[in-house]
C-alpha positions as YAML, in Angstrom:
chain: A
units: angstrom
residues:
- id: 1
  name: UNK
  ca: [147.47, 143.12, 69.21]
- id: 2
  name: UNK
  ca: [149.48, 146.46, 69.99]
- id: 3
  name: UNK
  ca: [148.68, 148.02, 73.54]
- id: 4
  name: UNK
  ca: [147.14, 151.25, 73.95]
- id: 5
  name: UNK
  ca: [147.95, 153.55, 76.85]
- id: 6
  name: UNK
  ca: [145.77, 156.30, 77.97]
- id: 7
  name: UNK
  ca: [148.04, 159.12, 79.70]
- id: 8
  name: UNK
  ca: [146.77, 162.45, 81.22]
- id: 9
  name: UNK
  ca: [148.48, 165.49, 80.27]
- id: 10
  name: UNK
  ca: [150.73, 165.71, 83.48]
- id: 11
  name: UNK
  ca: [151.87, 161.98, 82.83]
- id: 12
  name: UNK
  ca: [152.71, 163.06, 79.19]
- id: 13
  name: UNK
  ca: [154.68, 165.94, 80.38]
- id: 14
  name: UNK
  ca: [156.63, 164.20, 83.37]
- id: 15
  name: UNK
  ca: [157.43, 161.04, 80.41]
- id: 16
  name: UNK
  ca: [158.47, 163.93, 78.01]
- id: 17
  name: UNK
  ca: [161.16, 165.26, 80.51]
- id: 18
  name: UNK
  ca: [162.68, 162.00, 81.45]
- id: 19
  name: UNK
  ca: [163.62, 161.48, 77.88]
- id: 20
  name: UNK
  ca: [165.09, 164.45, 77.24]
- id: 21
  name: UNK
  ca: [168.45, 164.79, 78.95]
- id: 22
  name: UNK
  ca: [169.16, 168.61, 79.78]
- id: 23
  name: UNK
  ca: [173.12, 169.09, 80.42]
- id: 24
  name: UNK
  ca: [173.65, 171.47, 83.01]
- id: 25
  name: UNK
  ca: [176.92, 172.68, 84.34]
- id: 26
  name: UNK
  ca: [177.69, 174.38, 87.27]
- id: 27
  name: UNK
  ca: [181.59, 174.52, 86.93]
- id: 28
  name: UNK
  ca: [183.63, 176.32, 90.03]
- id: 29
  name: UNK
  ca: [186.31, 177.28, 87.91]
- id: 30
  name: UNK
  ca: [185.92, 178.44, 84.29]
- id: 31
  name: UNK
  ca: [188.30, 179.73, 81.59]
- id: 32
  name: UNK
  ca: [187.47, 182.39, 79.32]
- id: 33
  name: UNK
  ca: [188.34, 185.50, 77.18]
- id: 34
  name: UNK
  ca: [187.56, 188.81, 78.39]
- id: 35
  name: UNK
  ca: [185.46, 190.65, 76.17]
- id: 36
  name: UNK
  ca: [184.50, 193.78, 78.03]
- id: 37
  name: UNK
  ca: [185.82, 196.02, 80.93]
- id: 38
  name: UNK
  ca: [183.72, 199.26, 80.87]
- id: 39
  name: UNK
  ca: [181.87, 198.37, 83.94]
- id: 40
  name: UNK
  ca: [183.73, 199.30, 87.26]
- id: 41
  name: UNK
  ca: [185.33, 196.46, 88.92]
- id: 42
  name: UNK
  ca: [183.52, 193.90, 86.61]
- id: 43
  name: UNK
  ca: [184.85, 192.12, 83.80]
- id: 44
  name: UNK
  ca: [182.59, 190.48, 80.84]
- id: 45
  name: UNK
  ca: [184.32, 186.98, 80.30]
- id: 46
  name: UNK
  ca: [183.04, 184.78, 77.06]
- id: 47
  name: UNK
  ca: [183.35, 180.71, 77.93]
- id: 48
  name: UNK
  ca: [183.09, 178.47, 74.82]
- id: 49
  name: UNK
  ca: [182.27, 175.06, 75.73]
- id: 50
  name: UNK
  ca: [181.80, 172.08, 73.22]
- id: 51
  name: UNK
  ca: [178.34, 170.73, 73.51]
- id: 52
  name: UNK
  ca: [177.38, 167.46, 71.44]
- id: 53
  name: UNK
  ca: [174.29, 167.60, 69.43]
- id: 54
  name: UNK
  ca: [172.42, 164.18, 69.87]
- id: 55
  name: UNK
  ca: [170.99, 163.88, 66.48]
- id: 56
  name: UNK
  ca: [174.07, 164.70, 64.46]
- id: 57
  name: UNK
  ca: [176.55, 163.34, 67.00]
- id: 58
  name: UNK
  ca: [178.49, 166.07, 66.48]
- id: 59
  name: UNK
  ca: [180.12, 168.85, 68.68]
- id: 60
  name: UNK
  ca: [179.05, 172.37, 68.45]
- id: 61
  name: UNK
  ca: [180.40, 175.50, 70.19]
- id: 62
  name: UNK
  ca: [178.13, 177.17, 72.78]
- id: 63
  name: UNK
  ca: [179.18, 180.48, 74.08]
- id: 64
  name: UNK
  ca: [178.18, 181.82, 77.35]
- id: 65
  name: UNK
  ca: [178.82, 185.18, 78.95]
- id: 66
  name: UNK
  ca: [179.80, 185.83, 82.47]
- id: 67
  name: UNK
  ca: [180.13, 188.42, 84.77]
- id: 68
  name: UNK
  ca: [183.13, 188.37, 87.08]
- id: 69
  name: UNK
  ca: [184.34, 190.76, 89.98]
- id: 70
  name: UNK
  ca: [187.73, 192.29, 88.96]
- id: 71
  name: UNK
  ca: [188.55, 194.22, 92.23]
- id: 72
  name: UNK
  ca: [191.88, 195.31, 90.83]
- id: 73
  name: UNK
  ca: [190.64, 196.44, 87.47]
- id: 74
  name: UNK
  ca: [193.79, 194.32, 86.06]
- id: 75
  name: UNK
  ca: [192.03, 192.88, 83.33]
- id: 76
  name: UNK
  ca: [191.91, 194.38, 79.50]
- id: 77
  name: UNK
  ca: [189.93, 192.98, 76.55]
- id: 78
  name: UNK
  ca: [191.57, 190.35, 74.78]
- id: 79
  name: UNK
  ca: [193.14, 188.24, 77.99]
- id: 80
  name: UNK
  ca: [192.67, 184.91, 78.94]
- id: 81
  name: UNK
  ca: [191.55, 184.72, 82.36]
- id: 82
  name: UNK
  ca: [190.47, 182.01, 85.27]
- id: 83
  name: UNK
  ca: [187.34, 182.70, 87.06]
- id: 84
  name: UNK
  ca: [186.31, 181.13, 90.53]
- id: 85
  name: UNK
  ca: [182.34, 180.71, 91.10]
- id: 86
  name: UNK
  ca: [181.63, 182.75, 94.59]
- id: 87
  name: UNK
  ca: [179.62, 181.05, 97.42]
- id: 88
  name: UNK
  ca: [176.95, 183.78, 96.95]
- id: 89
  name: UNK
  ca: [176.34, 186.53, 94.26]
- id: 90
  name: UNK
  ca: [177.91, 189.70, 94.84]
- id: 91
  name: UNK
  ca: [175.27, 191.58, 92.58]
- id: 92
  name: UNK
  ca: [172.23, 190.59, 89.95]
- id: 93
  name: UNK
  ca: [174.44, 189.06, 87.22]
- id: 94
  name: UNK
  ca: [178.32, 188.99, 89.06]
- id: 95
  name: UNK
  ca: [178.41, 185.18, 90.14]
- id: 96
  name: UNK
  ca: [182.14, 184.75, 89.62]
- id: 97
  name: UNK
  ca: [185.42, 186.40, 90.65]
- id: 98
  name: UNK
  ca: [188.78, 186.80, 88.75]
- id: 99
  name: UNK
  ca: [190.86, 184.08, 90.31]
- id: 100
  name: UNK
  ca: [193.92, 184.60, 87.91]
- id: 101
  name: UNK
  ca: [195.02, 186.37, 84.55]
- id: 102
  name: UNK
  ca: [196.44, 183.04, 82.40]
- id: 103
  name: UNK
  ca: [197.38, 185.01, 79.32]
- id: 104
  name: UNK
  ca: [197.81, 188.68, 78.83]
- id: 105
  name: UNK
  ca: [197.00, 189.82, 75.72]
- id: 106
  name: UNK
  ca: [199.71, 191.17, 73.70]
- id: 107
  name: UNK
  ca: [202.46, 189.68, 75.98]
- id: 108
  name: UNK
  ca: [203.35, 186.76, 73.86]
- id: 109
  name: UNK
  ca: [206.67, 184.63, 75.44]
- id: 110
  name: UNK
  ca: [208.76, 182.34, 73.69]
- id: 111
  name: UNK
  ca: [208.52, 179.05, 75.72]
- id: 112
  name: UNK
  ca: [211.97, 177.95, 75.20]
- id: 113
  name: UNK
  ca: [213.83, 181.27, 75.65]
- id: 114
  name: UNK
  ca: [211.50, 182.96, 77.95]
- id: 115
  name: UNK
  ca: [211.88, 186.22, 75.76]
- id: 116
  name: UNK
  ca: [209.06, 188.27, 74.84]
- id: 117
  name: UNK
  ca: [208.28, 188.15, 70.85]
- id: 118
  name: UNK
  ca: [206.48, 189.79, 68.37]
- id: 119
  name: UNK
  ca: [205.76, 187.71, 65.41]
- id: 120
  name: UNK
  ca: [208.98, 185.95, 64.79]
- id: 121
  name: UNK
  ca: [211.09, 188.73, 65.85]
- id: 122
  name: UNK
  ca: [212.59, 188.78, 69.50]
- id: 123
  name: UNK
  ca: [211.99, 192.11, 71.39]
- id: 124
  name: UNK
  ca: [214.80, 191.26, 73.86]
- id: 125
  name: UNK
  ca: [218.12, 190.38, 72.88]
- id: 126
  name: UNK
  ca: [219.17, 186.62, 73.33]
- id: 127
  name: UNK
  ca: [221.55, 186.27, 76.07]
- id: 128
  name: UNK
  ca: [222.81, 183.07, 77.86]
- id: 129
  name: UNK
  ca: [222.02, 182.56, 81.64]
- id: 130
  name: UNK
  ca: [224.58, 184.03, 83.46]
- id: 131
  name: UNK
  ca: [225.76, 180.67, 84.84]
- id: 132
  name: UNK
  ca: [225.71, 178.35, 81.95]
- id: 133
  name: UNK
  ca: [228.48, 179.83, 79.41]
- id: 134
  name: UNK
  ca: [230.08, 182.49, 81.36]
- id: 135
  name: UNK
  ca: [233.35, 180.81, 81.69]
- id: 136
  name: UNK
  ca: [233.85, 180.33, 77.84]
- id: 137
  name: UNK
  ca: [232.74, 184.03, 77.23]
- id: 138
  name: UNK
  ca: [230.43, 183.27, 74.16]
- id: 139
  name: UNK
  ca: [226.89, 184.30, 73.76]
- id: 140
  name: UNK
  ca: [224.06, 182.33, 72.82]
- id: 141
  name: UNK
  ca: [223.89, 184.06, 69.26]
- id: 142
  name: UNK
  ca: [227.53, 183.12, 68.69]
- id: 143
  name: UNK
  ca: [226.95, 179.73, 69.62]
- id: 144
  name: UNK
  ca: [223.79, 179.04, 67.44]
- id: 145
  name: UNK
  ca: [225.98, 180.91, 64.30]
- id: 146
  name: UNK
  ca: [228.70, 178.34, 65.28]
- id: 147
  name: UNK
  ca: [226.23, 175.41, 65.38]
- id: 148
  name: UNK
  ca: [224.41, 176.51, 61.80]
- id: 149
  name: UNK
  ca: [228.26, 176.63, 59.87]
- id: 150
  name: UNK
  ca: [229.35, 173.27, 61.60]
- id: 151
  name: UNK
  ca: [225.83, 171.74, 60.42]
- id: 152
  name: UNK
  ca: [226.16, 173.27, 57.00]
- id: 153
  name: UNK
  ca: [229.67, 172.19, 56.91]
- id: 154
  name: UNK
  ca: [229.63, 168.82, 57.73]
- id: 155
  name: UNK
  ca: [226.24, 168.45, 55.32]
- id: 156
  name: UNK
  ca: [228.52, 169.80, 52.50]
- id: 157
  name: UNK
  ca: [231.53, 167.51, 53.47]
- id: 158
  name: UNK
  ca: [229.22, 164.77, 53.02]
- id: 159
  name: UNK
  ca: [228.08, 165.97, 49.71]
- id: 160
  name: UNK
  ca: [231.80, 166.25, 48.57]
- id: 161
  name: UNK
  ca: [232.72, 162.74, 49.96]
- id: 162
  name: UNK
  ca: [229.39, 161.01, 48.19]
- id: 163
  name: UNK
  ca: [230.14, 162.87, 44.84]
- id: 164
  name: UNK
  ca: [233.80, 161.75, 45.03]
- id: 165
  name: UNK
  ca: [233.44, 158.20, 45.76]
- id: 166
  name: UNK
  ca: [230.67, 157.77, 43.04]
- id: 167
  name: UNK
  ca: [232.04, 157.06, 39.40]
...
């Protein structure tokens, strides 16, 4: 025989709160994209987090907007920035400060050469560091051309050899 429980309204509410887990994040460091800089010394930053849907067991993007104090007004729309939580609010909405600009918008740098690029074209000429090939007097582009020619010549030589040895 099933047991029946009689609960008051307060007890029911407290039990229902216990069963539902509410995720709240109070992060000290946040990374996000600047979406607005029209306010003086303040940047509007959008942060995207992945949140698990408990029913579907699938992660979805959850966006939240923060206002951060930008004393030097160095942010532009599209920058990726690192925010630090303040100990106390600067104003009603501003609870963070700009710690660092991680990636400046429009300033794409090739990680291998350290040169600025636009699409697949280098904005700066490719040159060697002064200490590596200064003795030989060759530039990086000449060395790359030499490597491509030698690679093509060696692959062509193997093709010629294989075609002459086969009956």
